[in-house]
Tab-separated table of C-alpha atoms in Angstrom:
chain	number	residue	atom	x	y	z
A	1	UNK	CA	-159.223	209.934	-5.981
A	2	UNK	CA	-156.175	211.307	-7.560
A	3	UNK	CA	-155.763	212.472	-11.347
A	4	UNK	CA	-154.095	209.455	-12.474
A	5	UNK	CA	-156.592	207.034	-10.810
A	6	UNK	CA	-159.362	209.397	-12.565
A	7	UNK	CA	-158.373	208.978	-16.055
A	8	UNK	CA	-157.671	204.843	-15.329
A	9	UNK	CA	-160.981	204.496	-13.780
A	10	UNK	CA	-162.501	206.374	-16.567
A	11	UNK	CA	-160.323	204.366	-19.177
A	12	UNK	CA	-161.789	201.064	-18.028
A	13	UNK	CA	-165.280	202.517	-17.919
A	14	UNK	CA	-164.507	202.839	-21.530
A	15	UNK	CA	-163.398	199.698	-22.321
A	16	UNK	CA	-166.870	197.995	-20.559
A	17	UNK	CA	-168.905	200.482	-22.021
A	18	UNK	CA	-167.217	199.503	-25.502
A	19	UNK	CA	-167.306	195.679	-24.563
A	20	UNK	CA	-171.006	195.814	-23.736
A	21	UNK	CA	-171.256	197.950	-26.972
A	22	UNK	CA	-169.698	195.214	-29.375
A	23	UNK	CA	-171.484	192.293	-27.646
A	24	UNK	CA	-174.859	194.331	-28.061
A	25	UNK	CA	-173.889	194.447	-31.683
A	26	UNK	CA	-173.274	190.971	-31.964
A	27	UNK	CA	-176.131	189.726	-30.685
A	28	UNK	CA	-178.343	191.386	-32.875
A	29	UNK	CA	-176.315	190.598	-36.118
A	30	UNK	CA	-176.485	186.886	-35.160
A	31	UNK	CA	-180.657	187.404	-34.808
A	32	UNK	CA	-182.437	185.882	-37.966
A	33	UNK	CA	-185.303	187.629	-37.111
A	34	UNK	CA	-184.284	190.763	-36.687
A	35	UNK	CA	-186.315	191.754	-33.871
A	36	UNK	CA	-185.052	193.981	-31.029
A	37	UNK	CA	-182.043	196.519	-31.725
A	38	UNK	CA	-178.810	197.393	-30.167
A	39	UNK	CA	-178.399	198.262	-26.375
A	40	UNK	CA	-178.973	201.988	-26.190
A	41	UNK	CA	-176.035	203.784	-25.995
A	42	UNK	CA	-177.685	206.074	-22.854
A	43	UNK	CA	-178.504	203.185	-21.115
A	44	UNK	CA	-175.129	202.261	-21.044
A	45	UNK	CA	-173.980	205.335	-20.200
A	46	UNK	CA	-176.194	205.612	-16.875
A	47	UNK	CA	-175.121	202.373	-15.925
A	48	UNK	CA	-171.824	203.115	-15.899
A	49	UNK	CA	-172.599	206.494	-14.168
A	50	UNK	CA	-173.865	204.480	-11.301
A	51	UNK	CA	-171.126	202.035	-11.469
A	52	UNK	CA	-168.622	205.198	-11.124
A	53	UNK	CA	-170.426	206.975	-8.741
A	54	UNK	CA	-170.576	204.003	-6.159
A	55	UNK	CA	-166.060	203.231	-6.473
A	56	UNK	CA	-166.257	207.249	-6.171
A	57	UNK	CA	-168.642	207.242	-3.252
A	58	UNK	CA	-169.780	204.220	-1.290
A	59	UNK	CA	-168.286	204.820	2.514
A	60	UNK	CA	-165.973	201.907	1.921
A	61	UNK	CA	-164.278	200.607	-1.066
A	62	UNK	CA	-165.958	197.816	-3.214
A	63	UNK	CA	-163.982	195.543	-5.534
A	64	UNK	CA	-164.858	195.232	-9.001
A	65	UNK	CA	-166.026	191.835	-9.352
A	66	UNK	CA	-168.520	192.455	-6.413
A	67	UNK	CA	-169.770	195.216	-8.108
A	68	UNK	CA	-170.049	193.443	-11.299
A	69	UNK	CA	-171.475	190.181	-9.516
A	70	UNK	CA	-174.253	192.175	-7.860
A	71	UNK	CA	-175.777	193.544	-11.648
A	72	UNK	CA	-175.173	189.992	-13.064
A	73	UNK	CA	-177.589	188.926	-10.043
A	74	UNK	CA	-180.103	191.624	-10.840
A	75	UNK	CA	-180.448	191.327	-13.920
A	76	UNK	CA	-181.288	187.724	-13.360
A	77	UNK	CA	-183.483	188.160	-10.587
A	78	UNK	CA	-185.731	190.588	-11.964
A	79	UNK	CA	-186.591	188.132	-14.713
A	80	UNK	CA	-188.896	185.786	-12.643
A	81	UNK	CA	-188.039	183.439	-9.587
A	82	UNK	CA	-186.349	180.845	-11.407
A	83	UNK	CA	-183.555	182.374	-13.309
A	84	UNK	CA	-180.528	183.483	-11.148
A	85	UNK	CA	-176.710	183.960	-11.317
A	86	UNK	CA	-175.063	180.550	-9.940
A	87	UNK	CA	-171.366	181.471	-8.305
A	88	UNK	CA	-168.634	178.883	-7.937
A	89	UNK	CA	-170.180	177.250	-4.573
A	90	UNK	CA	-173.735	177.511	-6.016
A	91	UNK	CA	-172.629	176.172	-9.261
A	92	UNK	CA	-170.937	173.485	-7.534
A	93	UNK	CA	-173.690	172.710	-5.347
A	94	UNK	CA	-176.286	172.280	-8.568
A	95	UNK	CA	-174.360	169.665	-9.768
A	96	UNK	CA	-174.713	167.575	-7.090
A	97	UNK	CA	-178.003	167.880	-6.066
A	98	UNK	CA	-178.685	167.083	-9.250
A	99	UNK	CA	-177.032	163.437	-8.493
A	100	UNK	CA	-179.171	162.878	-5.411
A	101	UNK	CA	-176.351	164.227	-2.368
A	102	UNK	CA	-175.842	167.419	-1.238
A	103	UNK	CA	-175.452	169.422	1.950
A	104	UNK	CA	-177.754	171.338	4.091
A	105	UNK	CA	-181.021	170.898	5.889
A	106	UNK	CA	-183.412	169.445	3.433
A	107	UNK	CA	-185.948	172.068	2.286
A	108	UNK	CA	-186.667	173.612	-1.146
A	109	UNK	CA	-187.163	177.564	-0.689
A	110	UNK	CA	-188.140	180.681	-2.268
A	111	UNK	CA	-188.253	183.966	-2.212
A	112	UNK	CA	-191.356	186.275	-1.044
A	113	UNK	CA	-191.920	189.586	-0.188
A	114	UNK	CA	-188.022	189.582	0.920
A	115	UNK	CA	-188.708	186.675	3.251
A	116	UNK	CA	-187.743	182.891	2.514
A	117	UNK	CA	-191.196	180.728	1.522
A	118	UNK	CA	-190.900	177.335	2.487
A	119	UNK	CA	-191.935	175.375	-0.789
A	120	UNK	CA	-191.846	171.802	0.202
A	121	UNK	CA	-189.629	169.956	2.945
A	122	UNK	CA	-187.340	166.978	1.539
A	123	UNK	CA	-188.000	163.536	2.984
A	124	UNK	CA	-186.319	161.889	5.687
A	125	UNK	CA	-184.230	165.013	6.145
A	126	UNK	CA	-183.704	167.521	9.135
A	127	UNK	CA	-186.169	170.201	8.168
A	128	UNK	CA	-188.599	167.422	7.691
A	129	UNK	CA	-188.082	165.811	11.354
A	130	UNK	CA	-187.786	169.099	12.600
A	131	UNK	CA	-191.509	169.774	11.114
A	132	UNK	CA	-190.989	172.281	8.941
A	133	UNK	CA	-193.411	172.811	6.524
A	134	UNK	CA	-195.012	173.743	3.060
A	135	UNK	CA	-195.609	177.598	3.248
A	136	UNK	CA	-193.660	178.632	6.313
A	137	UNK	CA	-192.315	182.115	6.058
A	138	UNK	CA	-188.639	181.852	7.294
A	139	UNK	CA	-187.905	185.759	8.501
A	140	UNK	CA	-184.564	184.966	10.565
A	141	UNK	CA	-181.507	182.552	10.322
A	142	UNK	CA	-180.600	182.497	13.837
A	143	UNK	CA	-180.187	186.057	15.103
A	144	UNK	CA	-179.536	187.318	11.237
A	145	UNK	CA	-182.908	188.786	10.118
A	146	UNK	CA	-183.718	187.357	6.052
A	147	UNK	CA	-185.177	190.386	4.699
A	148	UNK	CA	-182.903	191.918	2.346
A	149	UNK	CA	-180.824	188.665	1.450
A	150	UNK	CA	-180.827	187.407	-1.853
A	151	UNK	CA	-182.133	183.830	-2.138
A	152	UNK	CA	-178.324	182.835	-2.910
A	153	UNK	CA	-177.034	184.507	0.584
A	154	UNK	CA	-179.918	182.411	2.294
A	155	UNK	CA	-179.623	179.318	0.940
A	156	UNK	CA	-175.648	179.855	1.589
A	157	UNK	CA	-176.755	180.978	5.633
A	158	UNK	CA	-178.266	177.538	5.609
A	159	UNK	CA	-175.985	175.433	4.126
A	160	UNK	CA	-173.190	173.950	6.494
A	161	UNK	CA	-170.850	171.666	8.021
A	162	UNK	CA	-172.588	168.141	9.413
A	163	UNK	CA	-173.396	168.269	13.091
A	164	UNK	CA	-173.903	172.272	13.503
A	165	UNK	CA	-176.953	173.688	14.270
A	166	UNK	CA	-179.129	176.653	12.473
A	167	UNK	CA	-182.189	178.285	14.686
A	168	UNK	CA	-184.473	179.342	11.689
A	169	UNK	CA	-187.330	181.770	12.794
A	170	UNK	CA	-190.269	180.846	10.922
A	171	UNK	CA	-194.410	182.279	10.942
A	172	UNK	CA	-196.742	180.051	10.013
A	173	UNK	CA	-200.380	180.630	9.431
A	174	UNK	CA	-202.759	179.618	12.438
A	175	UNK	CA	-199.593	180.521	15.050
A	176	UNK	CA	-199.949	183.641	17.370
A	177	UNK	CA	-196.176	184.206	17.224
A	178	UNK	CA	-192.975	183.085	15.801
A	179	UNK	CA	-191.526	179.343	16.019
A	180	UNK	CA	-188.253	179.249	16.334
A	181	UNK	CA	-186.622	175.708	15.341
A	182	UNK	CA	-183.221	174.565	15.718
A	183	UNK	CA	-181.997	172.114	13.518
A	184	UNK	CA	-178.944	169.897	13.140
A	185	UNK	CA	-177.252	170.688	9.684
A	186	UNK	CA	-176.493	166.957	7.755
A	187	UNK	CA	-174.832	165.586	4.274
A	188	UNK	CA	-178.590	165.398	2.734
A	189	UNK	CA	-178.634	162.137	0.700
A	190	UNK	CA	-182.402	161.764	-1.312
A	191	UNK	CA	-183.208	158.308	-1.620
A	192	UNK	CA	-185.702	159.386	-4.704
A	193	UNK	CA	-188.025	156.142	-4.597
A	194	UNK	CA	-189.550	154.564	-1.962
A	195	UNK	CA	-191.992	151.620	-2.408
A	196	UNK	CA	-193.721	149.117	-0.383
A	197	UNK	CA	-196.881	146.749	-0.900
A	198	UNK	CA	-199.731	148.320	1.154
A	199	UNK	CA	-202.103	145.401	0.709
A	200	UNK	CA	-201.745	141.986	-1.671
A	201	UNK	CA	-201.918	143.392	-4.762
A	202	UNK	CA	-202.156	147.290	-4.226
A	203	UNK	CA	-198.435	148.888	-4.323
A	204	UNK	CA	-197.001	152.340	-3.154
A	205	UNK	CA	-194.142	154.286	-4.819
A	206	UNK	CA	-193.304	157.418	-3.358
A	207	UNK	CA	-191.253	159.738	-5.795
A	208	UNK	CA	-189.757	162.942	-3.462
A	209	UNK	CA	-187.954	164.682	-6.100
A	210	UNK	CA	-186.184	163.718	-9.742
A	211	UNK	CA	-183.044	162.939	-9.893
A	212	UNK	CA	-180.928	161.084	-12.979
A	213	UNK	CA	-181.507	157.832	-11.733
A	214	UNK	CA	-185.168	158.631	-10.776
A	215	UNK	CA	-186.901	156.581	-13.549
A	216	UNK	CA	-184.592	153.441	-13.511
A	217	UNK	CA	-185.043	153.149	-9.983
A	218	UNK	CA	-189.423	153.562	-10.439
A	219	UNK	CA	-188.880	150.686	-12.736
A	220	UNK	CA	-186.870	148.515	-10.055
A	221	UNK	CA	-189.761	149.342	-7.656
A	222	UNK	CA	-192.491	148.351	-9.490
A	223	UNK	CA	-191.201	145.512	-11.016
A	224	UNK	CA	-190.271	144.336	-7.067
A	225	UNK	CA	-193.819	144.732	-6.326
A	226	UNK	CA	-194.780	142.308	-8.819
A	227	UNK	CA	-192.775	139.703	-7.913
A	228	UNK	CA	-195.721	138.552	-5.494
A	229	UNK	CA	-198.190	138.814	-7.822
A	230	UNK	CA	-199.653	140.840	-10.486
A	231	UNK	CA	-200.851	144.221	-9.241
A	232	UNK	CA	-204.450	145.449	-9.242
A	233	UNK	CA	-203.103	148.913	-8.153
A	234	UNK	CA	-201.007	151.377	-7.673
A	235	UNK	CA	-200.412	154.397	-5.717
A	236	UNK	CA	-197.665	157.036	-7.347
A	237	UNK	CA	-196.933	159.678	-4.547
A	238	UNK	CA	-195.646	162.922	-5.573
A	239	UNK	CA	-196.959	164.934	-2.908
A	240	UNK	CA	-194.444	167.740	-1.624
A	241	UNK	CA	-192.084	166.773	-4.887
A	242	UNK	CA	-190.372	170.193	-6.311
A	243	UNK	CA	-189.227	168.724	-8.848
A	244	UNK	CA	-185.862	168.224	-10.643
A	245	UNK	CA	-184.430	166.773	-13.683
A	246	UNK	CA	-186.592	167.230	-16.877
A	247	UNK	CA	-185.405	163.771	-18.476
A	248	UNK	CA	-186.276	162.185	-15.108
A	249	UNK	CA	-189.758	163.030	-15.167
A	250	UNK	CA	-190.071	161.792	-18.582
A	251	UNK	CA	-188.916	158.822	-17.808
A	252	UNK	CA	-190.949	157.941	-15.189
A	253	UNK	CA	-194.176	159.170	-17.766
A	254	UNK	CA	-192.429	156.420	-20.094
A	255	UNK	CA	-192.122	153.778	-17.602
A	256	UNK	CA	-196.587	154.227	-17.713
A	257	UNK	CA	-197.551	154.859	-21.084
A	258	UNK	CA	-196.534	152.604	-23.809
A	259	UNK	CA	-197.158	155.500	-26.847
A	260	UNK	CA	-198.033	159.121	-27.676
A	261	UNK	CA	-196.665	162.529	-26.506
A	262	UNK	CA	-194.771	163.094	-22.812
A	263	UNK	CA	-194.747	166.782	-22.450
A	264	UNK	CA	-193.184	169.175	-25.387
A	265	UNK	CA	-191.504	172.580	-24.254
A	266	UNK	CA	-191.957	176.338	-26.753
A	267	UNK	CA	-189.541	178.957	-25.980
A	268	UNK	CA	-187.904	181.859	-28.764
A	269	UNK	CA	-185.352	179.700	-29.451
A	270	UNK	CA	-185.440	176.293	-31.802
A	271	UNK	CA	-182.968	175.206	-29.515
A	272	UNK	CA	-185.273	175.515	-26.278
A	273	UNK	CA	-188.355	173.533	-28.149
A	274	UNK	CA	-188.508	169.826	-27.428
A	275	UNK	CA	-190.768	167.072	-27.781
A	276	UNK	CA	-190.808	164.203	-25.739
A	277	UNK	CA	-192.834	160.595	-26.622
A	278	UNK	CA	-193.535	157.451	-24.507
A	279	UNK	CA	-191.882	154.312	-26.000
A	280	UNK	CA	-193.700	150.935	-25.945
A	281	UNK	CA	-193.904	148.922	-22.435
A	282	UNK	CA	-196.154	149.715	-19.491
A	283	UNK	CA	-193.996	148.504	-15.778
A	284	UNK	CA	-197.408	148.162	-14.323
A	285	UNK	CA	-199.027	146.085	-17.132
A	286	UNK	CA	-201.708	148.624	-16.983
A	287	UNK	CA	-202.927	148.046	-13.758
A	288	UNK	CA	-204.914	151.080	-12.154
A	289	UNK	CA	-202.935	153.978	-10.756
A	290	UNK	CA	-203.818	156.921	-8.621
A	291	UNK	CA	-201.198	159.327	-8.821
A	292	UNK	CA	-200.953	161.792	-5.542
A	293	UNK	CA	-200.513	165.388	-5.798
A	294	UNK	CA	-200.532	168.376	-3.265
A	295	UNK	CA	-199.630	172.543	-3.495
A	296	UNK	CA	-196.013	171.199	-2.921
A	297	UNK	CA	-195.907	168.871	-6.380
A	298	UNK	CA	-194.075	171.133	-8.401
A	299	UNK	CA	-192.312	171.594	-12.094
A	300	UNK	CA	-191.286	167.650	-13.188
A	301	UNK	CA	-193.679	166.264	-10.402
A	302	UNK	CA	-196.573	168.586	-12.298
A	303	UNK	CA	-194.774	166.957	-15.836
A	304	UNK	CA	-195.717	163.914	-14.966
A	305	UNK	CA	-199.346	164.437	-13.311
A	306	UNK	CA	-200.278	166.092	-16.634
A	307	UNK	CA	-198.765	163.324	-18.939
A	308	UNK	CA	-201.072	160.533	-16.810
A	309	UNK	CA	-204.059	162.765	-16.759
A	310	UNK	CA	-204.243	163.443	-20.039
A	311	UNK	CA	-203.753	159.939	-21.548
A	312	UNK	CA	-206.328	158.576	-19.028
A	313	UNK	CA	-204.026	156.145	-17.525
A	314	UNK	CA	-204.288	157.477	-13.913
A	315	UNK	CA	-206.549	159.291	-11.313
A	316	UNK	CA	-204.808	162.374	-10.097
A	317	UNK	CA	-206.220	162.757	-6.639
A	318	UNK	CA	-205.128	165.392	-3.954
A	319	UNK	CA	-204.817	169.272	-4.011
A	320	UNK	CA	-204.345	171.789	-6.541
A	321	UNK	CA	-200.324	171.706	-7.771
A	322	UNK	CA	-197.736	174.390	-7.328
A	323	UNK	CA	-197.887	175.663	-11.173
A	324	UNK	CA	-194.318	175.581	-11.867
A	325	UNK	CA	-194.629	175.134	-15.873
A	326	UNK	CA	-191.177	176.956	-17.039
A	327	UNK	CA	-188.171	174.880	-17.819
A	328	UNK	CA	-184.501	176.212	-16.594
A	329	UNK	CA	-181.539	175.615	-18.865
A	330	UNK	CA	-178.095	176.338	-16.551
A	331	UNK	CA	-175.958	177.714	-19.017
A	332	UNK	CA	-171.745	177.665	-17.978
A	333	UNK	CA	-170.035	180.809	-17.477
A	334	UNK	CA	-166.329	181.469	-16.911
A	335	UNK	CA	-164.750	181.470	-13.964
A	336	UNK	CA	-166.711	177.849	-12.481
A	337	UNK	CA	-170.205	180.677	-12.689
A	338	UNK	CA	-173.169	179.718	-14.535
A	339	UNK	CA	-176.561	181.327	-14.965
A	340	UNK	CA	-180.024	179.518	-15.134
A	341	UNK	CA	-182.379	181.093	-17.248
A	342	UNK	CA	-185.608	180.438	-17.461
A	343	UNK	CA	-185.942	179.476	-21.737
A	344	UNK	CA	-189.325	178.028	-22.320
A	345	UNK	CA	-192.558	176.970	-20.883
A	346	UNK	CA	-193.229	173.447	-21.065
A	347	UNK	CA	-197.337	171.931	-22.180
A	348	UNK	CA	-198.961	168.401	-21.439
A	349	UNK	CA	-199.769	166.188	-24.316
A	350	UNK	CA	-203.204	168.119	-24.734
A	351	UNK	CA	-201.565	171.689	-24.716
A	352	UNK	CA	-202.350	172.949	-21.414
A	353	UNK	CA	-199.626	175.074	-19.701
A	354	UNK	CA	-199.719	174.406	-16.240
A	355	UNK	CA	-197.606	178.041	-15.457
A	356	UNK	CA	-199.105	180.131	-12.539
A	357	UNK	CA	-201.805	177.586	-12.404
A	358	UNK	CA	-200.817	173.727	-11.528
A	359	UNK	CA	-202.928	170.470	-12.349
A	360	UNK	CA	-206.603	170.415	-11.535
A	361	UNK	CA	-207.026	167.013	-9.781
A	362	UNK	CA	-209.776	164.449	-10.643
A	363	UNK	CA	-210.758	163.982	-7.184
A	364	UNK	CA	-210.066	166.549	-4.638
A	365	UNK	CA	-208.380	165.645	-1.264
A	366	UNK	CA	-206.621	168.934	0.023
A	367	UNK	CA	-204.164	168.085	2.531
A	368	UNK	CA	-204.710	171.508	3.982
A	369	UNK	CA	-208.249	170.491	4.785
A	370	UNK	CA	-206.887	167.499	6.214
A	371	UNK	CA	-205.225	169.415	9.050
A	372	UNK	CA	-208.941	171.304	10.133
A	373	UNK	CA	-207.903	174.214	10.066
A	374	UNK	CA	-210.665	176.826	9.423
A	375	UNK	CA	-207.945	179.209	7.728
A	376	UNK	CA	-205.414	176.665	5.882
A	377	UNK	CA	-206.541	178.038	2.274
A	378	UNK	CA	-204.449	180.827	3.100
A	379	UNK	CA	-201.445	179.201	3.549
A	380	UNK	CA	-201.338	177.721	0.434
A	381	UNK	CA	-197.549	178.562	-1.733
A	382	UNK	CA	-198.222	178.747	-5.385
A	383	UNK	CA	-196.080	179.655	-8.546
A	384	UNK	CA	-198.811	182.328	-8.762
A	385	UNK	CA	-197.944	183.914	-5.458
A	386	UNK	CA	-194.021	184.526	-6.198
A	387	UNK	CA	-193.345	188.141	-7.037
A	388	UNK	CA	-192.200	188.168	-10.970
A	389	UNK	CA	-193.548	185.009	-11.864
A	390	UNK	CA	-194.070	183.860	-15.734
A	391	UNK	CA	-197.458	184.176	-16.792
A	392	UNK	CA	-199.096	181.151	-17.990
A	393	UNK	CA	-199.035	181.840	-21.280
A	394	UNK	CA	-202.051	180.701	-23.339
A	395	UNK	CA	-203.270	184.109	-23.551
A	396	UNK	CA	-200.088	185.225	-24.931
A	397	UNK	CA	-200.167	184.587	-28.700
A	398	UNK	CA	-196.523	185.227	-29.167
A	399	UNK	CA	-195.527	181.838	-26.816
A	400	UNK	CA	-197.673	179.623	-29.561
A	401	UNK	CA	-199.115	176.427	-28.225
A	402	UNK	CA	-187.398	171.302	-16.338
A	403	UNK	CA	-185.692	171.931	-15.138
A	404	UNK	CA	-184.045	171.023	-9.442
A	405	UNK	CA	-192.848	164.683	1.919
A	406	UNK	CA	-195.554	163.017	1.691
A	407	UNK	CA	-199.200	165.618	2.236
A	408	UNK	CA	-198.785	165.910	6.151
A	409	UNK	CA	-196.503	163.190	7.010
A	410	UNK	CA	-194.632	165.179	8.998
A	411	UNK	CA	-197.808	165.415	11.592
A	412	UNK	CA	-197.929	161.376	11.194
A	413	UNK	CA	-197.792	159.531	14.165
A	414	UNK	CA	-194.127	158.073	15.224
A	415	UNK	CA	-196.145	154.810	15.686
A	416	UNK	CA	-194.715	153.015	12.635
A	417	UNK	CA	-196.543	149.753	13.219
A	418	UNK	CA	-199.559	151.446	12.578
A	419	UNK	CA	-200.384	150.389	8.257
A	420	UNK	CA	-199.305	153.057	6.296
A	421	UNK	CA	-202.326	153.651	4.644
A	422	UNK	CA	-203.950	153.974	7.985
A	423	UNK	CA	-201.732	157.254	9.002
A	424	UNK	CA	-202.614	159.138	5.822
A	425	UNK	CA	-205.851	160.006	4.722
A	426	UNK	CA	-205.130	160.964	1.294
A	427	UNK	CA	-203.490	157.735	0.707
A	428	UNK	CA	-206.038	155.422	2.281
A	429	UNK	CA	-208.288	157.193	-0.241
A	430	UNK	CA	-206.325	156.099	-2.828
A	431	UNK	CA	-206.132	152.405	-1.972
A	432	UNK	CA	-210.330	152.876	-1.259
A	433	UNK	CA	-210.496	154.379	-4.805
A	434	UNK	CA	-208.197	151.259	-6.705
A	435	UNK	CA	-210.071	148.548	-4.104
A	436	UNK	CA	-213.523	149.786	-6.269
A	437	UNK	CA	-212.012	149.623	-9.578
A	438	UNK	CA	-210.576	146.407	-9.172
A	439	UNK	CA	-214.153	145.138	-7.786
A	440	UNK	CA	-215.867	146.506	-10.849
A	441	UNK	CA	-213.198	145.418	-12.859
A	442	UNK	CA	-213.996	141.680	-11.405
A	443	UNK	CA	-217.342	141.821	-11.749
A	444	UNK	CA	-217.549	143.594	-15.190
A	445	UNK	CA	-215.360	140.239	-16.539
A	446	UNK	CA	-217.594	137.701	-14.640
C-alpha cells in the first residue's frame, strides 16, 4: 500500500470511527432512561484496527461492503438464534414466505454446533416426501461440507431453481452412518389449512404454519365442517408448525374464544409491548377441541396452544413444544437489507413465558415414543438446545411479567384409503378422547 492510499484508508477509518461516534451519541441522548453510556471510544478504535489490518493483510483483497456485511452479521448472530442481518435476496425472500409461496425445499432450519438442525419439515413439500425429519443434523449440501456457513449461506445453498436437485447429507439419531438424500428443488406453495370430517360430527383442521390469511381460512374450514351438522369435536393439528405471523396466530386464538386476553408481549421498549384480546364469537360453537402439539410446534403454533390451555377451552395433547417464546420485529434497512431483532418475549393469558421451555401438554402422547425407539428422547430439537438462546425470563426481574407435518406422517403409510385417524396414533387419540366427552356430555344432559 502506497502513501497516498495510506492516508485515504486512514481518512475513511476516520470518518466511520466518527460516524459510529455521533450515532453512539445519539442514541443515548434520545434514551429517557438514561441507562447505558456512549460506545467506548477504545472499542472503536480496536475495531477499526482489525478492520485495517485485514484490507492491509488478508492474502486477497476484500471489498468494503463485505467487510462491513460480515460485522453487521455478527453482531446479529451473537445475540441469540433468531435475530440476523437479512440481505437483498433474504429480505426479499421474507416477504414472501410470509404470503404463503416461496422457493426451496420445504424445511425450517437452524443452526447447531456449526451444523444445520432440522426444526420441522413443511407439508406436502420435497423435504417432507423425501422424509426428512424433525432433528436431523444436516452436515453437507452435496459435496460442500455445512460447518462454518452461516445459516444465511445455507439456507441460500438450498434454495434454487425448480427441477434441480440438492444431495443433503444428514445424521440422524438411531442411524449407524450418514443418509444422504437427494431432493428435487420446487416453487414451495403452503396451503396453511387443511380440514376434513374424520367421523359425523368430529372434524380435523390441520394448521402447518401461519401465514396472513391463516385465520380467515381456519374460519372457512370450520364453518365447512358444520355444514353437515353441528360438531361434537374437533381436532386442531399443529404438530411440526414453526410458526409464522404473530397476528395470524391470534387470530386463529380469536376464531375459539369469544373474550379475555390472547397472548401480550414485554420487551425495553413501549413500542415492543402489546396486548392482544379475543373478540366475541366462538367458529366451533364451543364444541370440544383437542389441540395437537409435538417438539416441532413452535413460536405462533406455541401462541396459540397456550391461549386454549389457559382459558380451558381445549385439551392440548401430544409432546412437549419447541419453546420458541421471543417475538422478531424485521426492521428495513437501506439498500433493500433489513435486520430482525429479536425485541420482546411474548406470555400466555396466565403469564407463563414459554422461552427455552414450550407448553406442558395435558395429556402426553410423544410422537418420539411413537416411533419405538429406545433412544428417541435424544433426538428431541428444543429452543433450549440452540447455542445463544434467550432465557426464559421469569427469573429475570428486569423482563417484568412473533414473529416465520403432522407428528410422524412422513412414516405414514402411502395407503391413503386407509381413515386418517387410523394412520396416526396421536390423532386417533384425539378423536378417542372427544368420542368420551361427547358420551358424558350426552349422558350428563339425559
Amino acid at each position: 500500500m502506497n502513501k497516498r492510499s495510506s492516508i485515504a484508508f486512514g481518512v475513511a477509518l476516520g470518518v466511520i470511527l466518527g460516524i459510529l461516534l455521533s450515532v453512539s451519541v445519539g442514541v443515548v441522548a434520545d434514551r429517557e432512561d438514561g441507562a447505558g453510556a456512549a460506545l467506548p471510544v477504545e472499542d472503536l478504535r480496536r475495531f477499526t484496527d482489525v478492520y485495517m489490518r485485514i484490507k492491509r493483510n488478508y492474502v486477497s483483497e476484500v471489498e468494503d461492503r463485505e467487510l462491513l456485511d460480515n460485522a453487521i452479521k455478527g453482531m446479529l448472530s451473537g445475540l441469540d438464534p433468531h435475530s440476523a442481518y437479512l440481505d437483498e435476496n433474504e429480505f426479499r425472500d421474507l416477504q414472501v414466505g410470509t404470503s404463503g409461496e416461496f422457493g426451496g425445499l420445504g424445511i425450517e432450519v437452524g443452526m447447531e454446533d456449526g451444523f444445520v438442525k432440522v426444526i420441522s419439515p413443511i407439508d406436502d413439500t420435497p423435504a417432507s416426501r423425501a422424509g426428512i425429519r424433525a432433528g436431523d443434523l444436516i452436515i453437507r449440501l452435496d459435496d460442500t461440507p455445512v460447518k462454518g456457513m452461516t445459516l444465511s449461506d445455507a439456507v441460500s445453498m438450498m434454495r434454487g431453481k425448480r427441477g434441480t436437485d440438492i444431495t443433503l447429507t444428514i445424521m440422524r439419531e438411531g442411524e449407524d452412518s450418514p443418509l444422504r438424500i437427494t431432493i428435487t428443488r420446487d416453487v414451495i406453495r403452503v396451503q396453511s389449512v387443511r380440514w376434513e370430517e374424520l367421523e359425523p360430527g368430529f372434524g380435523y383442521v390441520r394448521i402447518t404454519n401461519f401465514q396472513a390469511r391463516t385465520a380467515r381460512d381456519l374460519v372457512k374450514a370450520v364453518e365447512s365442517l358444520r355444514e353437515s351438522g353441528p360438531l361434537q369435536g374437533l381436532v386442531l393439528d399443529l404438530r411440526n408448525n414453526p410458526g409464522g405471523v404473530l397476528n395470524g396466530a391470534v387470530g386463529v386464538s380469536d376464531a375459539f374464544l369469544e373474550d379475555g386476553l390472547i397472548v401480550y408481549t414485554e420487551g425495553r421498549l413501549q413500542e415492543s409491548q402489546f396486548r392482544y384480546t379475543a373478540s366475541p364469537g366462538d367458529v366451533a360453537a364451543g364444541a370440544p377441541m383437542v389441540v395437537l402439539v409435538n417438539e416441532g410446534s413452535a413460536s405462533a403454533s406455541e401462541i396459540v396452544a397456550g391461549a386454549l390451555q389457559d382459558h380451558k377451552r381445549a385439551v392440548i395433547m401430544g409432546a412437549q413444544t419447541f419453546g420458541k417464546g421471543s417475538v422478531q420485529t424485521i426492521l428495513p434497512l437501506a439498500q433493500e437489507t433489513a435486520i430482525k431483532l429479536t425485541t420482546a418475549r411474548y406470555f400466555t393469558p396466565l403469564g407463563r413465558s414459554i422461552q427455552a421451555e414450550g407448553i406442558e401438554p395435558d395429556i402426553k402422547v410423544d410422537s418420539l415414543l411413537v416411533s419405538r425407539s429406545e433412544d428417541a428422547a435424544a433426538t428431541r430439537v428444543s429452543e433450549a438446545n440452540l447455542q445463544r438462546h434467550l432465557d426464559n425470563g421469569n427469573e429475570d426481574s428486569d423482563s417484568g411479567s412473533d414473529d416465520n407435518d403432522a407428528g410422524k406422517q412422513e412414516e405414514a403409510q402411502e395407503d391413503n384409503a386407509e381413515p386418517l385417524a387410523q394412520r396416526d396414533y396421536a390423532l386417533n387419540e384425539a378423536l378417542n378422547l372427544l368420542k368420551g366427552i361427547a358420551i358424558l356430555g350426552r349422558r350428563t344432559n339425559s
